[in-house]
């Protein structure tokens, strides 16, 4: 899973996922990291596009709302119920996603450098 490492909303989302992924399914890298940049290029996505959530699963790439909803399906608890929102056409879901993405720094803030995981989660991050 690739995320914007300087975005407070994005790094908070990663922490949220880590706490609800007790099976350890997901691995993470910031979009800005060497690993993230390499995965973007390998997936055919522009390396300078840092405003999207990217999930790479079985060599398939899911971005924006499609990626987020796929993650919800695999979390512990009631979170898989959110995959119900797949019935909403992707262009509408992504329009909402893009609207929030454009405002995320203003609303939630931005760090000067990428967020670093705690030692307990370090093994879940690609280097």
PDB file of C-alpha atoms in Angstrom:
ATOM      1  CA  UNK A   1       0.000   0.000   0.000  1.00  0.00           C
ATOM      2  CA  UNK A   2       1.434   3.369  -1.012  1.00  0.00           C
ATOM      3  CA  UNK A   3       0.484   6.548   0.812  1.00  0.00           C
ATOM      4  CA  UNK A   4       1.512  10.195   0.975  1.00  0.00           C
ATOM      5  CA  UNK A   5       4.084  10.106   3.778  1.00  0.00           C
ATOM      6  CA  UNK A   6       3.913  13.820   4.614  1.00  0.00           C
ATOM      7  CA  UNK A   7       0.110  14.020   4.826  1.00  0.00           C
ATOM      8  CA  UNK A   8      -1.372  13.819   8.340  1.00  0.00           C
ATOM      9  CA  UNK A   9      -4.614  12.294   7.055  1.00  0.00           C
ATOM     10  CA  UNK A  10      -2.732   9.663   5.064  1.00  0.00           C
ATOM     11  CA  UNK A  11      -0.330   8.649   7.837  1.00  0.00           C
ATOM     12  CA  UNK A  12      -3.253   8.566  10.306  1.00  0.00           C
ATOM     13  CA  UNK A  13      -5.077   6.273   7.876  1.00  0.00           C
ATOM     14  CA  UNK A  14      -2.065   3.947   7.787  1.00  0.00           C
ATOM     15  CA  UNK A  15      -2.027   3.840  11.595  1.00  0.00           C
ATOM     16  CA  UNK A  16      -5.766   3.120  11.544  1.00  0.00           C
ATOM     17  CA  UNK A  17      -5.196   0.213   9.130  1.00  0.00           C
ATOM     18  CA  UNK A  18      -2.264  -1.164  11.123  1.00  0.00           C
ATOM     19  CA  UNK A  19      -4.438  -1.399  14.243  1.00  0.00           C
ATOM     20  CA  UNK A  20      -7.217  -3.210  12.371  1.00  0.00           C
ATOM     21  CA  UNK A  21      -5.043  -5.542  10.294  1.00  0.00           C
ATOM     22  CA  UNK A  22      -4.118  -8.007  13.016  1.00  0.00           C
ATOM     23  CA  UNK A  23      -3.323 -10.684  10.427  1.00  0.00           C
ATOM     24  CA  UNK A  24      -0.594  -8.475   8.968  1.00  0.00           C
ATOM     25  CA  UNK A  25      -1.896  -8.599   5.400  1.00  0.00           C
ATOM     26  CA  UNK A  26      -0.782  -5.133   4.356  1.00  0.00           C
ATOM     27  CA  UNK A  27       2.714  -3.748   3.780  1.00  0.00           C
ATOM     28  CA  UNK A  28       3.314  -0.027   3.400  1.00  0.00           C
ATOM     29  CA  UNK A  29       5.599   2.452   1.677  1.00  0.00           C
ATOM     30  CA  UNK A  30       5.329   6.184   1.256  1.00  0.00           C
ATOM     31  CA  UNK A  31       4.808   7.463  -2.267  1.00  0.00           C
ATOM     32  CA  UNK A  32       7.908   9.628  -1.779  1.00  0.00           C
ATOM     33  CA  UNK A  33      10.232   6.737  -0.837  1.00  0.00           C
ATOM     34  CA  UNK A  34      12.517   4.932  -3.278  1.00  0.00           C
ATOM     35  CA  UNK A  35      10.378   1.796  -2.924  1.00  0.00           C
ATOM     36  CA  UNK A  36       7.193   3.802  -3.488  1.00  0.00           C
ATOM     37  CA  UNK A  37       8.617   5.542  -6.545  1.00  0.00           C
ATOM     38  CA  UNK A  38       9.794   2.207  -7.954  1.00  0.00           C
ATOM     39  CA  UNK A  39       6.383   0.590  -7.415  1.00  0.00           C
ATOM     40  CA  UNK A  40       4.657   3.545  -9.065  1.00  0.00           C
ATOM     41  CA  UNK A  41       6.888   3.277 -12.134  1.00  0.00           C
ATOM     42  CA  UNK A  42       6.532  -0.518 -12.246  1.00  0.00           C
ATOM     43  CA  UNK A  43       2.731  -0.109 -12.072  1.00  0.00           C
ATOM     44  CA  UNK A  44       2.718   2.423 -14.901  1.00  0.00           C
ATOM     45  CA  UNK A  45       1.643   5.296 -12.661  1.00  0.00           C
ATOM     46  CA  UNK A  46       3.287   8.730 -12.742  1.00  0.00           C
ATOM     47  CA  UNK A  47       5.915   9.046 -10.011  1.00  0.00           C
ATOM     48  CA  UNK A  48       4.999  12.694  -9.415  1.00  0.00           C
ATOM     49  CA  UNK A  49       1.342  11.948  -8.673  1.00  0.00           C
ATOM     50  CA  UNK A  50       1.334  11.980  -4.878  1.00  0.00           C
ATOM     51  CA  UNK A  51      -2.353  12.652  -4.296  1.00  0.00           C
ATOM     52  CA  UNK A  52      -3.634   9.092  -4.571  1.00  0.00           C
ATOM     53  CA  UNK A  53      -3.820   6.099  -2.339  1.00  0.00           C
ATOM     54  CA  UNK A  54      -2.356   3.128  -4.227  1.00  0.00           C
ATOM     55  CA  UNK A  55      -2.904  -0.526  -3.402  1.00  0.00           C
ATOM     56  CA  UNK A  56      -0.893  -3.131  -5.279  1.00  0.00           C
ATOM     57  CA  UNK A  57      -2.430  -6.562  -4.830  1.00  0.00           C
ATOM     58  CA  UNK A  58      -1.463  -9.639  -6.863  1.00  0.00           C
ATOM     59  CA  UNK A  59       0.203  -7.418  -9.473  1.00  0.00           C
ATOM     60  CA  UNK A  60      -3.009  -5.404  -9.911  1.00  0.00           C
ATOM     61  CA  UNK A  61      -3.150  -1.721  -9.044  1.00  0.00           C
ATOM     62  CA  UNK A  62      -6.094  -0.092  -7.275  1.00  0.00           C
ATOM     63  CA  UNK A  63      -6.157   3.655  -6.721  1.00  0.00           C
ATOM     64  CA  UNK A  64      -8.323   6.141  -4.881  1.00  0.00           C
ATOM     65  CA  UNK A  65     -11.689   4.821  -3.691  1.00  0.00           C
ATOM     66  CA  UNK A  66     -11.232   1.376  -5.290  1.00  0.00           C
ATOM     67  CA  UNK A  67      -8.037   0.830  -3.288  1.00  0.00           C
ATOM     68  CA  UNK A  68      -9.518   2.151  -0.068  1.00  0.00           C
ATOM     69  CA  UNK A  69     -12.600  -0.064  -0.351  1.00  0.00           C
ATOM     70  CA  UNK A  70     -10.452  -3.144  -1.091  1.00  0.00           C
ATOM     71  CA  UNK A  71      -8.502  -2.441   2.086  1.00  0.00           C
ATOM     72  CA  UNK A  72     -11.716  -2.140   4.106  1.00  0.00           C
ATOM     73  CA  UNK A  73     -12.760  -5.609   2.890  1.00  0.00           C
ATOM     74  CA  UNK A  74      -9.733  -7.152   4.600  1.00  0.00           C
ATOM     75  CA  UNK A  75      -9.758  -5.304   7.925  1.00  0.00           C
ATOM     76  CA  UNK A  76     -10.874  -6.860  11.182  1.00  0.00           C
ATOM     77  CA  UNK A  77     -14.210  -5.947  12.693  1.00  0.00           C
ATOM     78  CA  UNK A  78     -17.153  -4.422  10.843  1.00  0.00           C
ATOM     79  CA  UNK A  79     -15.014  -2.465   8.348  1.00  0.00           C
ATOM     80  CA  UNK A  80     -15.655  -4.919   5.481  1.00  0.00           C
ATOM     81  CA  UNK A  81     -19.253  -3.657   5.483  1.00  0.00           C
ATOM     82  CA  UNK A  82     -17.983  -0.428   3.899  1.00  0.00           C
ATOM     83  CA  UNK A  83     -17.281  -2.352   0.708  1.00  0.00           C
ATOM     84  CA  UNK A  84     -21.029  -1.905   0.150  1.00  0.00           C
ATOM     85  CA  UNK A  85     -20.089   1.511  -1.279  1.00  0.00           C
ATOM     86  CA  UNK A  86     -18.759  -0.277  -4.374  1.00  0.00           C
ATOM     87  CA  UNK A  87     -22.312  -0.074  -5.709  1.00  0.00           C
ATOM     88  CA  UNK A  88     -21.755   3.677  -6.146  1.00  0.00           C
ATOM     89  CA  UNK A  89     -20.205   4.263  -9.576  1.00  0.00           C
ATOM     90  CA  UNK A  90     -16.455   4.722  -9.336  1.00  0.00           C
ATOM     91  CA  UNK A  91     -16.472   8.173 -11.016  1.00  0.00           C
ATOM     92  CA  UNK A  92     -18.737   9.472  -8.230  1.00  0.00           C
ATOM     93  CA  UNK A  93     -16.695   7.802  -5.469  1.00  0.00           C
ATOM     94  CA  UNK A  94     -13.465   9.134  -6.952  1.00  0.00           C
ATOM     95  CA  UNK A  95     -14.917  12.628  -7.308  1.00  0.00           C
ATOM     96  CA  UNK A  96     -15.461  12.684  -3.527  1.00  0.00           C
ATOM     97  CA  UNK A  97     -12.018  11.149  -2.969  1.00  0.00           C
ATOM     98  CA  UNK A  98     -10.379  13.782  -5.205  1.00  0.00           C
ATOM     99  CA  UNK A  99     -12.261  16.603  -3.506  1.00  0.00           C
ATOM    100  CA  UNK A 100     -10.905  15.519  -0.116  1.00  0.00           C
ATOM    101  CA  UNK A 101      -7.416  14.809  -1.535  1.00  0.00           C
ATOM    102  CA  UNK A 102      -7.127  18.365  -2.895  1.00  0.00           C
ATOM    103  CA  UNK A 103      -7.900  19.798   0.545  1.00  0.00           C
ATOM    104  CA  UNK A 104      -6.149  17.272   2.811  1.00  0.00           C
ATOM    105  CA  UNK A 105      -3.107  19.424   3.641  1.00  0.00           C
ATOM    106  CA  UNK A 106      -5.284  22.433   4.446  1.00  0.00           C
ATOM    107  CA  UNK A 107      -7.696  20.444   6.610  1.00  0.00           C
ATOM    108  CA  UNK A 108      -5.387  17.928   8.269  1.00  0.00           C
ATOM    109  CA  UNK A 109      -1.906  19.395   7.899  1.00  0.00           C
ATOM    110  CA  UNK A 110       1.377  18.351   6.389  1.00  0.00           C
ATOM    111  CA  UNK A 111       4.724  17.288   7.848  1.00  0.00           C
ATOM    112  CA  UNK A 112       8.084  18.524   6.599  1.00  0.00           C
ATOM    113  CA  UNK A 113       9.234  14.918   6.249  1.00  0.00           C
ATOM    114  CA  UNK A 114       7.632  11.495   5.961  1.00  0.00           C
ATOM    115  CA  UNK A 115       6.020   9.906   9.001  1.00  0.00           C
ATOM    116  CA  UNK A 116       8.061   7.088  10.524  1.00  0.00           C
ATOM    117  CA  UNK A 117       6.401   4.016  12.055  1.00  0.00           C
ATOM    118  CA  UNK A 118       6.933   2.920  15.633  1.00  0.00           C
ATOM    119  CA  UNK A 119       9.349  -0.006  16.177  1.00  0.00           C
ATOM    120  CA  UNK A 120       6.437  -2.445  16.619  1.00  0.00           C
ATOM    121  CA  UNK A 121       5.230  -1.684  13.069  1.00  0.00           C
ATOM    122  CA  UNK A 122       8.605  -1.220  11.371  1.00  0.00           C
ATOM    123  CA  UNK A 123       8.549  -4.713   9.839  1.00  0.00           C
ATOM    124  CA  UNK A 124       5.304  -3.863   7.987  1.00  0.00           C
ATOM    125  CA  UNK A 125       7.047  -1.140   5.952  1.00  0.00           C
ATOM    126  CA  UNK A 126       8.974  -1.735   2.757  1.00  0.00           C
ATOM    127  CA  UNK A 127      12.437  -0.226   2.583  1.00  0.00           C
TER     128      UNK A 127
END
